[in-house]
GROMACS .gro file of C-alpha atoms in nm:
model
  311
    1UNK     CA    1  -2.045   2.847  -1.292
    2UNK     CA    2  -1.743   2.787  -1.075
    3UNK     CA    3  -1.780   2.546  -0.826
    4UNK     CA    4  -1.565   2.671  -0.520
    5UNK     CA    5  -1.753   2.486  -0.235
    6UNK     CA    6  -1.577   2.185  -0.061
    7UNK     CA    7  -1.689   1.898  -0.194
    8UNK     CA    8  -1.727   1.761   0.223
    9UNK     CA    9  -1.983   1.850   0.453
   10UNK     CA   10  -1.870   1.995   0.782
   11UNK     CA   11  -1.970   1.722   0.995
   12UNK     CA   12  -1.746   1.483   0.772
   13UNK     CA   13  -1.431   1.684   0.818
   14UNK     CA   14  -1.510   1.728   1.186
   15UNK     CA   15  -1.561   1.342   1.204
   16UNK     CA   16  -1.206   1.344   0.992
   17UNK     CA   17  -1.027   1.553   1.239
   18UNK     CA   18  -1.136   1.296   1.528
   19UNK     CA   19  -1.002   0.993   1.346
   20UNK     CA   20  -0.696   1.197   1.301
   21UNK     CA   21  -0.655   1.277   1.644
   22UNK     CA   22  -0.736   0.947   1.748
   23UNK     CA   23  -0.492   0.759   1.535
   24UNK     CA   24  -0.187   0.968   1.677
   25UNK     CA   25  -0.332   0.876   2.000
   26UNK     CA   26  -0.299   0.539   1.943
   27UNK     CA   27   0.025   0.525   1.833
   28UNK     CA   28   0.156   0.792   2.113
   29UNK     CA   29   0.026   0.533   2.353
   30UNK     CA   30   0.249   0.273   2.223
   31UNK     CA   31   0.572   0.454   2.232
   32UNK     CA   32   0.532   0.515   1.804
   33UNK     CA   33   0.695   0.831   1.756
   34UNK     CA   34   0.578   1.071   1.483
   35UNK     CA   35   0.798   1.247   1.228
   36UNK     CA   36   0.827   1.485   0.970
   37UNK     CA   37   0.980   1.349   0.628
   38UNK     CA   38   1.034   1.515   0.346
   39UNK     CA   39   0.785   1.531   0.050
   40UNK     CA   40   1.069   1.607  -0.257
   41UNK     CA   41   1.299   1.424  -0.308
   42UNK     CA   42   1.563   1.310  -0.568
   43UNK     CA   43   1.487   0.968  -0.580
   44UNK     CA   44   1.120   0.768  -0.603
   45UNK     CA   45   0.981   0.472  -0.560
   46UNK     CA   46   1.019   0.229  -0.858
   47UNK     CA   47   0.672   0.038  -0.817
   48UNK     CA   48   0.510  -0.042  -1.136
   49UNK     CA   49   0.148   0.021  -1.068
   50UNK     CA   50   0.248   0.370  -0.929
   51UNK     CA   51   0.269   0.683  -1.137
   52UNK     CA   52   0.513   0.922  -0.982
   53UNK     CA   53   0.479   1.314  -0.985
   54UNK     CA   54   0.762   1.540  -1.109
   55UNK     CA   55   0.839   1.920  -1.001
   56UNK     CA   56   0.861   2.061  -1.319
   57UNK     CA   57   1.216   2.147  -1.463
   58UNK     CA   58   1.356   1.982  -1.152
   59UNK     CA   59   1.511   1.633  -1.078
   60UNK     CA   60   1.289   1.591  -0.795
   61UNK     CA   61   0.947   1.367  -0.723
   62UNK     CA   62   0.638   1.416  -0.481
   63UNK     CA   63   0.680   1.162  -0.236
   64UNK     CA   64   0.421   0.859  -0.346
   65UNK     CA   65   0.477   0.738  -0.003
   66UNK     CA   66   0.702   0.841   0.315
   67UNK     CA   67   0.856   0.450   0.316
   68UNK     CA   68   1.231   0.519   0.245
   69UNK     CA   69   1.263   0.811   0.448
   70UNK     CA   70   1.129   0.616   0.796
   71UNK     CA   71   1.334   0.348   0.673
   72UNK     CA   72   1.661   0.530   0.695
   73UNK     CA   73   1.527   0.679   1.048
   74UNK     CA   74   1.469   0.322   1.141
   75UNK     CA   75   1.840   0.211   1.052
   76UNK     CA   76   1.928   0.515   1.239
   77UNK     CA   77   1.851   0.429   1.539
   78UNK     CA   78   1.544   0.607   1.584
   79UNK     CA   79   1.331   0.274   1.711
   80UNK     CA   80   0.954   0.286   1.646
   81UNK     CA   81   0.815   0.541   1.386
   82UNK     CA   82   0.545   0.668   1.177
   83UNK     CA   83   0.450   0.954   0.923
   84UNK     CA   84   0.126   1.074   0.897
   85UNK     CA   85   0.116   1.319   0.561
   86UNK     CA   86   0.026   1.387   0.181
   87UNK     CA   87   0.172   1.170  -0.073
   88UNK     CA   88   0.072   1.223  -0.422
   89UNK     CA   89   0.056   0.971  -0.738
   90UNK     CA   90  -0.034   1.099  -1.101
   91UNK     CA   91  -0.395   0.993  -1.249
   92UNK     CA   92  -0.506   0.830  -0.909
   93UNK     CA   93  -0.871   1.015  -0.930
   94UNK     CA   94  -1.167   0.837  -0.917
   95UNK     CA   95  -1.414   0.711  -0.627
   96UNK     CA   96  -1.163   0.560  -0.405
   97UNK     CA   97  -0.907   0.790  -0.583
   98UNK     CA   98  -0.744   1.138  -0.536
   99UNK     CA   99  -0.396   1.191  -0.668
  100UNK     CA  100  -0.345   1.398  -0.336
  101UNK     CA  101  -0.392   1.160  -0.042
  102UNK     CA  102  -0.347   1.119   0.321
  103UNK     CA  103  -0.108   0.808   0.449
  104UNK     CA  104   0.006   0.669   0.748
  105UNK     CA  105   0.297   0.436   0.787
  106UNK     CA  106   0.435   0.292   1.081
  107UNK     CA  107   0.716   0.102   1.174
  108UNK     CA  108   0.764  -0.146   1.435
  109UNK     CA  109   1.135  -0.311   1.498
  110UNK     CA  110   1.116  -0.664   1.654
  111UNK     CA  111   0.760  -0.709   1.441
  112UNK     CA  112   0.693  -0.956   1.176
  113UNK     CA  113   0.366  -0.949   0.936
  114UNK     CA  114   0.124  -1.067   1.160
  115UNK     CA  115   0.211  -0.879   1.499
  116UNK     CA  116   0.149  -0.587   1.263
  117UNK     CA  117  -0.166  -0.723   1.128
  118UNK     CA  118  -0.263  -0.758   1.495
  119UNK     CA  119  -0.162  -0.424   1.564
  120UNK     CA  120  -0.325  -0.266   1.247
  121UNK     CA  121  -0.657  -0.492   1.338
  122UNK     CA  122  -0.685  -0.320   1.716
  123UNK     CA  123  -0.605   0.089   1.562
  124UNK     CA  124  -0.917   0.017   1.300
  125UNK     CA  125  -1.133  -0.136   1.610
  126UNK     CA  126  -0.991   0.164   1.816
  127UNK     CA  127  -1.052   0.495   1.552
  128UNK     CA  128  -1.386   0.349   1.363
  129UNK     CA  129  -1.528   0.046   1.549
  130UNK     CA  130  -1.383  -0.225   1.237
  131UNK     CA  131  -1.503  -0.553   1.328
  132UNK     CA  132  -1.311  -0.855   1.417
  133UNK     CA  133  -1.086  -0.957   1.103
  134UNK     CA  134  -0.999  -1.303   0.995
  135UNK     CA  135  -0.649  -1.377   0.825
  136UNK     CA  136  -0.589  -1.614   0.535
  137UNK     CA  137  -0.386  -1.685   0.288
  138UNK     CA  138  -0.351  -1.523  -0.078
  139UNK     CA  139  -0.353  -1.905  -0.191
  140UNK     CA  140  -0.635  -2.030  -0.002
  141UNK     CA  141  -0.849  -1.703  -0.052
  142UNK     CA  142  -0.781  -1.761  -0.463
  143UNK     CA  143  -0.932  -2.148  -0.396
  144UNK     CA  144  -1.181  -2.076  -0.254
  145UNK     CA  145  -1.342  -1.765  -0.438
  146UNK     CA  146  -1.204  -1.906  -0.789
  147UNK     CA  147  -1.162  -2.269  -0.730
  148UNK     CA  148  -0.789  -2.185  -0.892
  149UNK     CA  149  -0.430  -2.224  -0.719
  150UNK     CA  150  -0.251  -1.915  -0.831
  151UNK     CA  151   0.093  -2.077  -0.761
  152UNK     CA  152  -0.001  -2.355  -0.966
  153UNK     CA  153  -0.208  -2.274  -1.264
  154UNK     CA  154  -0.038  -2.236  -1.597
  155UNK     CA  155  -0.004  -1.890  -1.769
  156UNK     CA  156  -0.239  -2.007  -2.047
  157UNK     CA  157  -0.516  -2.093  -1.851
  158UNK     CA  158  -0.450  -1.789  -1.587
  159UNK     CA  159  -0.451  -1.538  -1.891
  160UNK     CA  160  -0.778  -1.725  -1.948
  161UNK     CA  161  -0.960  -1.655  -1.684
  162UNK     CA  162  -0.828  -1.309  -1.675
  163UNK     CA  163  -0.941  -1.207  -2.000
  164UNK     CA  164  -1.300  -1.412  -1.971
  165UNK     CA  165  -1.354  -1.138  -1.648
  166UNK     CA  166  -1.183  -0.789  -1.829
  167UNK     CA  167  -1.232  -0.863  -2.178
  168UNK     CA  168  -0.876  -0.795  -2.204
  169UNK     CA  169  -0.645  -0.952  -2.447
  170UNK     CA  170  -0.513  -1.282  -2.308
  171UNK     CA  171  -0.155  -1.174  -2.418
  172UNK     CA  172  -0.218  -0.824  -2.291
  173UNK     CA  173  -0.049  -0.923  -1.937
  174UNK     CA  174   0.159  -1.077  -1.764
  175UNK     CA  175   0.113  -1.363  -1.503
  176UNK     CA  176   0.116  -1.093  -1.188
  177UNK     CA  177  -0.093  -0.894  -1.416
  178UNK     CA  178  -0.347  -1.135  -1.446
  179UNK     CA  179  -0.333  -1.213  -1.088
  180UNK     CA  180  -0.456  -0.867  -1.030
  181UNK     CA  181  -0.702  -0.874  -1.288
  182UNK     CA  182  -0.872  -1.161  -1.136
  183UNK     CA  183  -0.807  -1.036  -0.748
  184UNK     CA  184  -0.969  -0.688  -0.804
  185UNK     CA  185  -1.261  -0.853  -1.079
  186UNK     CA  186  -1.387  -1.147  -0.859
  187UNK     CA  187  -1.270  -1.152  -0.518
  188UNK     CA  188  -1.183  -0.828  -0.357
  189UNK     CA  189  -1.516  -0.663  -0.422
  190UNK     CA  190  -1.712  -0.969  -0.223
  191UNK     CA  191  -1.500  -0.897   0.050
  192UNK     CA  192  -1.730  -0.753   0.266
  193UNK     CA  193  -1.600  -0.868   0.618
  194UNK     CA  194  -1.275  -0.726   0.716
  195UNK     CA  195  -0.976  -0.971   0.629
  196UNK     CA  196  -0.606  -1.016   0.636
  197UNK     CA  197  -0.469  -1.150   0.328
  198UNK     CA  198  -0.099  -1.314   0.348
  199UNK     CA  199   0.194  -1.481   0.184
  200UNK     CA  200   0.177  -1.321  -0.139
  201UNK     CA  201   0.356  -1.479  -0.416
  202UNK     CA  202   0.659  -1.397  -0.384
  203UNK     CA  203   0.664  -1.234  -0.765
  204UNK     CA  204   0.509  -0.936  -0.577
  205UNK     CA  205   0.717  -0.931  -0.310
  206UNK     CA  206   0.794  -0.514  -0.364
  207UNK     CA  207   0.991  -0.443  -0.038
  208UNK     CA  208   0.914  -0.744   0.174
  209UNK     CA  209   1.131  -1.060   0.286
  210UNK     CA  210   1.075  -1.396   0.073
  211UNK     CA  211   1.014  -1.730   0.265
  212UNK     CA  212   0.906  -2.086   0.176
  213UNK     CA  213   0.589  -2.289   0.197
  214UNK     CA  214   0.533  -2.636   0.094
  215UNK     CA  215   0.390  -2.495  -0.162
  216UNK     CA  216   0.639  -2.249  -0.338
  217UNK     CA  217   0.790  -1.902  -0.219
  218UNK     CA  218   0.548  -1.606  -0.066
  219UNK     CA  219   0.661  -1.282  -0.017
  220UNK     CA  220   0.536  -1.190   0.339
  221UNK     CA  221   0.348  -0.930   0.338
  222UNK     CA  222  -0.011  -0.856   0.351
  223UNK     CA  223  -0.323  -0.655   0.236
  224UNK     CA  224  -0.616  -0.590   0.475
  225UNK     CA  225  -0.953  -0.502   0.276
  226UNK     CA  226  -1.322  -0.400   0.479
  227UNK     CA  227  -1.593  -0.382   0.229
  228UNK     CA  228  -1.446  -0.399  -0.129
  229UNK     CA  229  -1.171  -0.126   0.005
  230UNK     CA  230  -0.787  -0.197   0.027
  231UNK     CA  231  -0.718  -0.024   0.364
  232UNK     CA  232  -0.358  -0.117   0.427
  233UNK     CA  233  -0.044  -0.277   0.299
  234UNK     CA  234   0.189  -0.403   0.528
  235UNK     CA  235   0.592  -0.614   0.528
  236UNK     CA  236   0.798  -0.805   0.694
  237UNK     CA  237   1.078  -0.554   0.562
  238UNK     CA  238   1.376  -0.657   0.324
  239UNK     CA  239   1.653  -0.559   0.517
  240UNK     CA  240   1.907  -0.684   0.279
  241UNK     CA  241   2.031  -0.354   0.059
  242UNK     CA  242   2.212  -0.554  -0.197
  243UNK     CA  243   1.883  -0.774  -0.217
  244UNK     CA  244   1.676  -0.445  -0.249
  245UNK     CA  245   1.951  -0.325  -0.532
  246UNK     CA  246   1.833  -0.553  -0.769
  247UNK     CA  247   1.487  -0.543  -0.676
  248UNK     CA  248   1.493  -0.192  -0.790
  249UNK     CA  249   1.734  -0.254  -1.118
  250UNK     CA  250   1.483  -0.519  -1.192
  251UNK     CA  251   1.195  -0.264  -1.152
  252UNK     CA  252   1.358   0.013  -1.320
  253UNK     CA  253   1.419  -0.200  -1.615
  254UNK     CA  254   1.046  -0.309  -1.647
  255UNK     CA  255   0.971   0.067  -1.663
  256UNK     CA  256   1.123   0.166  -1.872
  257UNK     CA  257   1.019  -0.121  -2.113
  258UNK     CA  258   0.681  -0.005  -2.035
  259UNK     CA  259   0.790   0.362  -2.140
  260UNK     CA  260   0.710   0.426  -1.779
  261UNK     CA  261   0.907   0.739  -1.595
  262UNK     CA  262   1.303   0.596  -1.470
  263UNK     CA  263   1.329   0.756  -1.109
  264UNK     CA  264   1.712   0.769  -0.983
  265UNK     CA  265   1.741   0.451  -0.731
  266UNK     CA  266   1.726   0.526  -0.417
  267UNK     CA  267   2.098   0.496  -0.299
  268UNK     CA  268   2.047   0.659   0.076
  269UNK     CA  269   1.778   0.389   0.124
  270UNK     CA  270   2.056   0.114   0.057
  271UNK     CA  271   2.306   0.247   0.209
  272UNK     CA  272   2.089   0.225   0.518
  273UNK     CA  273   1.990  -0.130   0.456
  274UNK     CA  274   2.305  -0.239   0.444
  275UNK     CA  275   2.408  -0.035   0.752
  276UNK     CA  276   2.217  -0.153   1.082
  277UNK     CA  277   1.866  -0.196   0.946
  278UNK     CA  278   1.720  -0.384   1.233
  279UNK     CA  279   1.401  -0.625   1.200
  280UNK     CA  280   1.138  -0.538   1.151
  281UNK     CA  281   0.769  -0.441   0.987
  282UNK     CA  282   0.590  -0.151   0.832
  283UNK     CA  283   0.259  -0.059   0.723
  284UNK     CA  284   0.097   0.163   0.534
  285UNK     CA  285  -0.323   0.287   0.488
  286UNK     CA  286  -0.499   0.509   0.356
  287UNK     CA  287  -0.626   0.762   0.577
  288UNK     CA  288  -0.927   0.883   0.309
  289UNK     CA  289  -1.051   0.572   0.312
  290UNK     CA  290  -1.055   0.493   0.647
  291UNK     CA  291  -1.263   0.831   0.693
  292UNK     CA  292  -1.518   0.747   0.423
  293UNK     CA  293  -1.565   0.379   0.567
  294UNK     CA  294  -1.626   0.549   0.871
  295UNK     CA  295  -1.862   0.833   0.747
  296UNK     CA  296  -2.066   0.517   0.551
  297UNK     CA  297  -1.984   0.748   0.256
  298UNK     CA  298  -1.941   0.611  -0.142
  299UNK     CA  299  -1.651   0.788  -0.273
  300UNK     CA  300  -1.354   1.002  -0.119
  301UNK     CA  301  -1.425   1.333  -0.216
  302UNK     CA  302  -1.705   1.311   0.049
  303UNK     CA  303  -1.465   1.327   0.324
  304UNK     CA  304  -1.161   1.539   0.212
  305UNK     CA  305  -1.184   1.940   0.193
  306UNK     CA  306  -1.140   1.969  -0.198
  307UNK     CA  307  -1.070   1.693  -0.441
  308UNK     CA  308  -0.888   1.659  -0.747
  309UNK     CA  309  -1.157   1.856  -0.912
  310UNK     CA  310  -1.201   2.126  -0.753
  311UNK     CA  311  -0.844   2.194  -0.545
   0.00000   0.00000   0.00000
């Protein structure tokens, strides 16, 4: 039998359409202007965990986020924005998965990481009642889960520990790899409380400035996760387009050793970097998952109309 009913109840996608409506109410109030950005285009983001979507017979992607297109509104001139819209990313299906999702992404000029972890901490307390988060470090937060310093310990002994939690191969990875292994094995899921994690090695820096600790170079951005969930990722934003240049050839490279898809780089993005990208930060969260921490639901298809099984 086909199954053409939505897979969420009617009170969940009235509860959906509040948190929407509250969100843009939140940012209205704080001068954040909303914009339309495209969802094709020729160019795509060159992340390695992200599987891009292609338009068949066309040299153009589904947007797997609406990052680079703010950006360029940002160097523009345009001041504070956000985008609040589908992004798509190929075999993201699963509980806390659907390869169609619902993002928002702001941008604040004059911010660094954590007045936007403030500001992301009081629009969770203001659309579903999060409690009060606590911030710490990606360094300490490894200590004291793991009892292991991940900007000290040796790739042997890393690969280790990341294979005696996966049952993966200890050469099957890389040290970031392993990182994440370990991350999303044994401490993410006890994270329970809502918490600000920062100063990311700077290895995974992705599109975020690079500073210096006593301790070695962090990348600073941060993650904020409420009960086991990843609900956003936010930078202190590279604003350096030759910097970003080789970011991305260093990227591209690693996908397509990986026999990953090559996207075209992004050449409008750094030609707007190296224009008059001001200061600033940007964030981004997932808008299901907000809704289905809010609803006290267990997987995502509770709280969108259709999921990827049934759309």
């Amino acid at each position: 039998m086909v199954s053409w009913r939505p897979t969420a109840s009617l009170q969940s996608l009235q509860q959906r359409a509040k948190i929407l409506a509250d969100i843009r109410q939140f940012l209205a109030k704080r001068g954040i202007l909303e914009i339309e950005v495209p969802l094709l285009s020729a160019a795509g983001g060159t992340d390695l965990n992200i599987e891009l979507l292609k338009i068949e017979g066309e040299d153009r992607w589904l947007a797997s986020s609406p990052e680079f297109p703010l950006k360029r509104l940002v160097a523009a001139g345009y001041g504070d924005v956000y985008a609040l819209q589908k992004v798509f990313r190929k075999g993201e299906s699963g509980r806390r998965h659907n390869s169609e999702f619902t993002m928002l992404e702001w941008y604040r000029v004059g911010f660094d990481e954590f007045q936007l972890m403030d500001e992301v901490e009081a629009l969770c307390q203001a659309v579903f009642n999060m409690p009060a988060a606590t911030q710490v470090s990606y360094r300490k937060l490894f200590i004291d889960s793991v009892n292991l310093d991940p900007f000290t310990i040796n790739d042997t002994e890393l690969a280790a520990v990341g294979a005696g939690l996966s049952g993966l191969d200890p050469t099957a990875l890389a040290r970031d790899g392993w990182l994440d292994v370990i991350f999303s094995h044994a401490i993410e899921p006890e994270l329970d409380a809502p918490v600000f994690i920062f100063d990311f090695p700077a290895s995974q820096s992705a599109l975020a400035k690079i500073t210096n600790r006593d301790y070695g170079q962090v990348a600073q951005r941060f993650e904020l996760v409420y009960q086991g969930v990843e609900l956003a990722n936010g930078y202190f934003e590279l604003t350096d387009g030759e910097e970003q240049r080789q970011r991305f050839e260093r990227e591209l490279a690693l996908r397509a050793h990986q026999k990953k898809a090559v996207v075209a780089m992004d050449e409008h993005l750094i030609a707007a970097l190296n224009s008059a990208m001001p200061s600033c930060a940007g964030v981004a969260m997932g808008v299901d998952r907000i809704c289905m921490l809010a609803a006290a639901t267990q997987t995502l298809s509770e709280v969108i109309s259709f999921d990827d099984n049934n759309a």
